[in-house]
Coordinates of C-alpha atoms in Angstrom, one line a residue:
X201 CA 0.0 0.0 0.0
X202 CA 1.1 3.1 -1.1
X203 CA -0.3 6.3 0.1
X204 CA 0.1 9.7 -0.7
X205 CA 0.1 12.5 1.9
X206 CA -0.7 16.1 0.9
X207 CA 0.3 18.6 3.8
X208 CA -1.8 21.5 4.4
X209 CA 0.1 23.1 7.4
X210 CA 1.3 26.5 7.2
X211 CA 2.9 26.7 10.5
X212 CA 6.2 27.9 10.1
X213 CA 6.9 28.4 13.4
X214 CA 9.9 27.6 15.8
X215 CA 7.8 25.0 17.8
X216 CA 6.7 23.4 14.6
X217 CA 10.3 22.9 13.4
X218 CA 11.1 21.2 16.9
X219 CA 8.3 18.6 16.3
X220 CA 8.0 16.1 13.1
X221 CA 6.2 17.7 10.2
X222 CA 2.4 16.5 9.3
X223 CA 3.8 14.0 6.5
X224 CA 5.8 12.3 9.5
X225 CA 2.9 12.2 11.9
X226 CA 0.8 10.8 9.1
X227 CA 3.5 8.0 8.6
X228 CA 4.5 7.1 11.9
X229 CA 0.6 6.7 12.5
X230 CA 0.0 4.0 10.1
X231 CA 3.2 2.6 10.0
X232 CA 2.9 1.5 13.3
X233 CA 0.1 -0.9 12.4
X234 CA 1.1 -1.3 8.8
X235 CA 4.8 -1.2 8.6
X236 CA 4.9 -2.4 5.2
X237 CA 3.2 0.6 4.1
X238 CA 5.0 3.3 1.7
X239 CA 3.9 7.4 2.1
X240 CA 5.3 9.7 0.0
X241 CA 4.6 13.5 1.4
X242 CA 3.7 16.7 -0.6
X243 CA 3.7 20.1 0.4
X244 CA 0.9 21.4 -1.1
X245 CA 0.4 24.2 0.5
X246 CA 4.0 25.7 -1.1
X247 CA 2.5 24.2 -4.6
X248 CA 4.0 21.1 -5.0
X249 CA 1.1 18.4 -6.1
X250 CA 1.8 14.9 -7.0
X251 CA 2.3 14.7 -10.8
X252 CA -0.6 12.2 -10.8
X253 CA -2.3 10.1 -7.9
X254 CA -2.3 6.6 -10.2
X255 CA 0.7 5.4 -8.5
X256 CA -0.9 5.6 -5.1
X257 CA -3.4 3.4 -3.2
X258 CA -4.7 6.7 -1.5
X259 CA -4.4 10.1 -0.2
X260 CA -4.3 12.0 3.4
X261 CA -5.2 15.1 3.4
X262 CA -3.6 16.8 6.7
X263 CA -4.9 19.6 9.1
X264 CA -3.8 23.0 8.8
X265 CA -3.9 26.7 11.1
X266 CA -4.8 27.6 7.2
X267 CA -9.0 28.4 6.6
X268 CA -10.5 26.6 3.9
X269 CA -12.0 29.8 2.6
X270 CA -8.8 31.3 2.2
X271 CA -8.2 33.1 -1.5
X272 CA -4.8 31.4 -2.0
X273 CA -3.8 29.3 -4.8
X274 CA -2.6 26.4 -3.4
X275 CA -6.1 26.0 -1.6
X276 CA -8.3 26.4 -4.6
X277 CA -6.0 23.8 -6.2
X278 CA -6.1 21.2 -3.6
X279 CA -10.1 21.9 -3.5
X280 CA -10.1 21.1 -7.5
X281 CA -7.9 18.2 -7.5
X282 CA -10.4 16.7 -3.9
X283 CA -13.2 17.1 -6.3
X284 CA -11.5 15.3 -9.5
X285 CA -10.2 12.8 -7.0
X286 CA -13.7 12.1 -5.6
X287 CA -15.1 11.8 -9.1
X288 CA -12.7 9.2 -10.1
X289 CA -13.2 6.9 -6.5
X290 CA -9.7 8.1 -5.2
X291 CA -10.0 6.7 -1.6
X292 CA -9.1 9.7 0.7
X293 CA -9.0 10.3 4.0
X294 CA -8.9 13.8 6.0
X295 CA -8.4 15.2 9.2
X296 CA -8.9 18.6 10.6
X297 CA -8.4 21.4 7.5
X298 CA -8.8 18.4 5.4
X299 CA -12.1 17.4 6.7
X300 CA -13.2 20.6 5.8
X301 CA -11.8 20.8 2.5
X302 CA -12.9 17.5 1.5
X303 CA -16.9 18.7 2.8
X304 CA -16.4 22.3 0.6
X305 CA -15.1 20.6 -2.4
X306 CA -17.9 18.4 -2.3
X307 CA -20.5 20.9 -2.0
X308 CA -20.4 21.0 1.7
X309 CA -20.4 23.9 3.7
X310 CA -17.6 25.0 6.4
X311 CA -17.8 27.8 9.0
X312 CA -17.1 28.9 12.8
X313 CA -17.1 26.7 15.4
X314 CA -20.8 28.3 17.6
X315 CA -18.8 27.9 20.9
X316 CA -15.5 29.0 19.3
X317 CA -12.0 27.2 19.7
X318 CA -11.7 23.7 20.3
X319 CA -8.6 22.4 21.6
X320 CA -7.3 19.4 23.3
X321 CA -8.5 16.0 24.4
X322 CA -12.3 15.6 23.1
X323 CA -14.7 12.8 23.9
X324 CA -15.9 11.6 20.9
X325 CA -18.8 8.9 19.3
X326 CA -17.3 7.3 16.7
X327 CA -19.5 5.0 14.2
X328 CA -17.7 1.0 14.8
X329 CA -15.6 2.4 17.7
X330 CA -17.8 4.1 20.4
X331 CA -16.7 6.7 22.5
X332 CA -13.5 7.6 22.1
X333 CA -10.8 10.3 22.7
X334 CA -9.3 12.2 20.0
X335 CA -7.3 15.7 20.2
X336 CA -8.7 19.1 19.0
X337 CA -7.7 22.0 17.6
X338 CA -10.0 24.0 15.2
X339 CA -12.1 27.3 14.8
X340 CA -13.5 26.5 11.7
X341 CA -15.8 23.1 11.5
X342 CA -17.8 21.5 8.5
X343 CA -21.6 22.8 9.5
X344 CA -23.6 21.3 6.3
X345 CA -22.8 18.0 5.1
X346 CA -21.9 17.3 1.3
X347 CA -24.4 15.7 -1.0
X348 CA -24.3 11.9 0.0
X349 CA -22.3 12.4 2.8
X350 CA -23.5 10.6 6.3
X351 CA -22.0 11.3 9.8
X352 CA -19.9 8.8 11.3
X353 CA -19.0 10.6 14.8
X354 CA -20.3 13.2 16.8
X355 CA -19.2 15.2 19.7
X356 CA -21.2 17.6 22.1
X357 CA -19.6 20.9 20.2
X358 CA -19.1 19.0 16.9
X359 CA -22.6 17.6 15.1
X360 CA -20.4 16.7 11.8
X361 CA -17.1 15.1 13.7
X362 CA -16.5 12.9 10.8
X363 CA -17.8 11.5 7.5
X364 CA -18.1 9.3 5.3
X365 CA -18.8 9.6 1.3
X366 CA -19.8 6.7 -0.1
X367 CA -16.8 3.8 0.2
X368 CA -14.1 5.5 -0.2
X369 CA -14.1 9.0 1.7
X370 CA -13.7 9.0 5.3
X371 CA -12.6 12.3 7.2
X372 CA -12.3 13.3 10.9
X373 CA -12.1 17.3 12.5
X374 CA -9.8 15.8 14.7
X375 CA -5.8 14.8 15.1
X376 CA -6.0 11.0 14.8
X377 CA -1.8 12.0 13.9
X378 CA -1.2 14.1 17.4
X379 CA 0.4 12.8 20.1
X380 CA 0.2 13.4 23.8
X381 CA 3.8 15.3 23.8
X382 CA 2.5 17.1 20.6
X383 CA -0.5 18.5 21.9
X384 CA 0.1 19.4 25.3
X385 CA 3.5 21.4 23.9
X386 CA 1.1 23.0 21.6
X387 CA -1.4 24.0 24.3
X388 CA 1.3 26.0 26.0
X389 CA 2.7 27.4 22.8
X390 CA -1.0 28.8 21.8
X391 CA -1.2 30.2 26.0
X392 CA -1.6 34.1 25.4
X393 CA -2.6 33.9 21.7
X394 CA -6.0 32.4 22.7
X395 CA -8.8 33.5 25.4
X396 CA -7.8 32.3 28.7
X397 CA -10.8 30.2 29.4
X398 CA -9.7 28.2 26.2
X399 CA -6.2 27.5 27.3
X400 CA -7.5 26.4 30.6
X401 CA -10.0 24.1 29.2
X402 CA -7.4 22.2 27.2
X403 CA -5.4 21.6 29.8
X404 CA -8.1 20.4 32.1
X405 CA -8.7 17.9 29.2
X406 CA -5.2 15.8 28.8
X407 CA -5.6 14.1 31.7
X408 CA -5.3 11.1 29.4
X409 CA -4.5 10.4 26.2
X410 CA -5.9 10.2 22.6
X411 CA -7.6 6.6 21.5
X412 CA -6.0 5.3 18.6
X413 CA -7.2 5.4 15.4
X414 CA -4.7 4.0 13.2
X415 CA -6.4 0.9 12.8
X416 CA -10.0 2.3 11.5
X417 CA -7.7 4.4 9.0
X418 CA -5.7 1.4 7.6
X419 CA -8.8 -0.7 7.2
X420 CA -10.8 2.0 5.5
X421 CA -7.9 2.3 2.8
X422 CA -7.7 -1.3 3.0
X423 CA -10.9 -2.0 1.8
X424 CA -10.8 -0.3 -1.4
X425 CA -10.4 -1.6 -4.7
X426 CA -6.8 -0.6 -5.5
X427 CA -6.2 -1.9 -9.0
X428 CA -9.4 0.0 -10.2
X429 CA -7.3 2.8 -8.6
X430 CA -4.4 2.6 -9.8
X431 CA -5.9 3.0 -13.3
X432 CA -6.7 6.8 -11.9
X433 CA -4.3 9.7 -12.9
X434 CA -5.4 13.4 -11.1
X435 CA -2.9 16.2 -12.7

């Protein structure tokens, strides 16, 4: 299985150099359940878009600080090759900014959170896994589902916490990729950029850790028909 990963994350920041970029996360995630897997990583938010998606089993679309709605040209790009990808039966999965992107591509429609940021450890109902824990960290959410979309999860801030599209989407608005050391570094690195009663909610919250989801992600792309797939070029 070969899948490709398309990073969305714009944070150039000091404490995102001094942690493994998304395309890593991604990677270490699955490969931990499915070490024989290969993930090739693209930047697409600096432009750079895999020649064609034919070679590749699937995609990952990654999680960003980036807003869907923004008017640069990366993002319009990645929201035409999502819709060309769904049209051909591309299996892809997305997470965070690419939960959202995959539901506006689509014909779904994204927009601010009603009780505002979400961060940190979120108890979450999860179609085939029940209530689980998975980490936050969003402003914008998917508020109207695509055409033919279903919900697969839910949370108590969060009516559309993941989706489904036929066989072969599946997306999340949260950080299956996050670790504990990841999130809780990131909570103190967003202390003083975000309202005080947010920062102290998130810490409240990782008093455990996340529920893994590696599994559900691998079988998902696992249960796809990859030789029509690899018929399927996306330029």
């Amino acid at each position: 299985m070969h899948i490709a990963i398309l990073v969305t994350n714009t944070d150039d920041s000091a404490f995102a150099r001094a942690h493994p970029g998304d395309g890593e996360k991604f990677s270490a995630l699955l490969a931990a359940v499915r070490p024989n897997w290969r993930f090739t990583a693209f930047s697409v938010k600096d432009g750079v878009f895999p020649g064609g998606l034919e070679r590749f089993d699937g995609i990952i679309v990654t999680g960003s600080p980036a807003s869907v709605h923004d008017a640069d040209a990366w993002v319009a790009r990645l929201l035409d090759v999502l819709r060309d990808a769904a049209g051909r039966g591309v299996a892809m999965f997305g997470a965070c900014f690419g939960h959202q992107a995959i539901a506006l591509a689509l014909g779904g429609k994204v927009g601010r959170n009603p009780g505002g940021w979400e961060l940190g450890l979120v108890n979450t109902r999860m179609q085939g896994l029940g209530d689980i824990r998975l980490y936050a960290a969003h402003l914008e959410q998917v508020i109207t589902l695509p055409p033919g979309a279903v919900v697969v999860g839910d949370t108590r801030g969060c009516p559309i916490a993941a989706m489904q599209i036929g066989p072969h989407i599946l997306t999340t608005q949260y950080h299956p990729e996050m670790t504990s050391g990841f999130i809780s570094g990131l909570v103190e690195e967003l202390d003083g950029h975000l309202p005080p009663d947010v920062i102290a909610r998130a810490r409240a919250s990782l008093v455990a850790d996340a529920d893994p989801m590696a599994a559900r992600i691998a079988a998902f792309f696992e249960g796809q028909d990859s030789a029509a797939r690899r018929s399927i070029a996306v330029t």
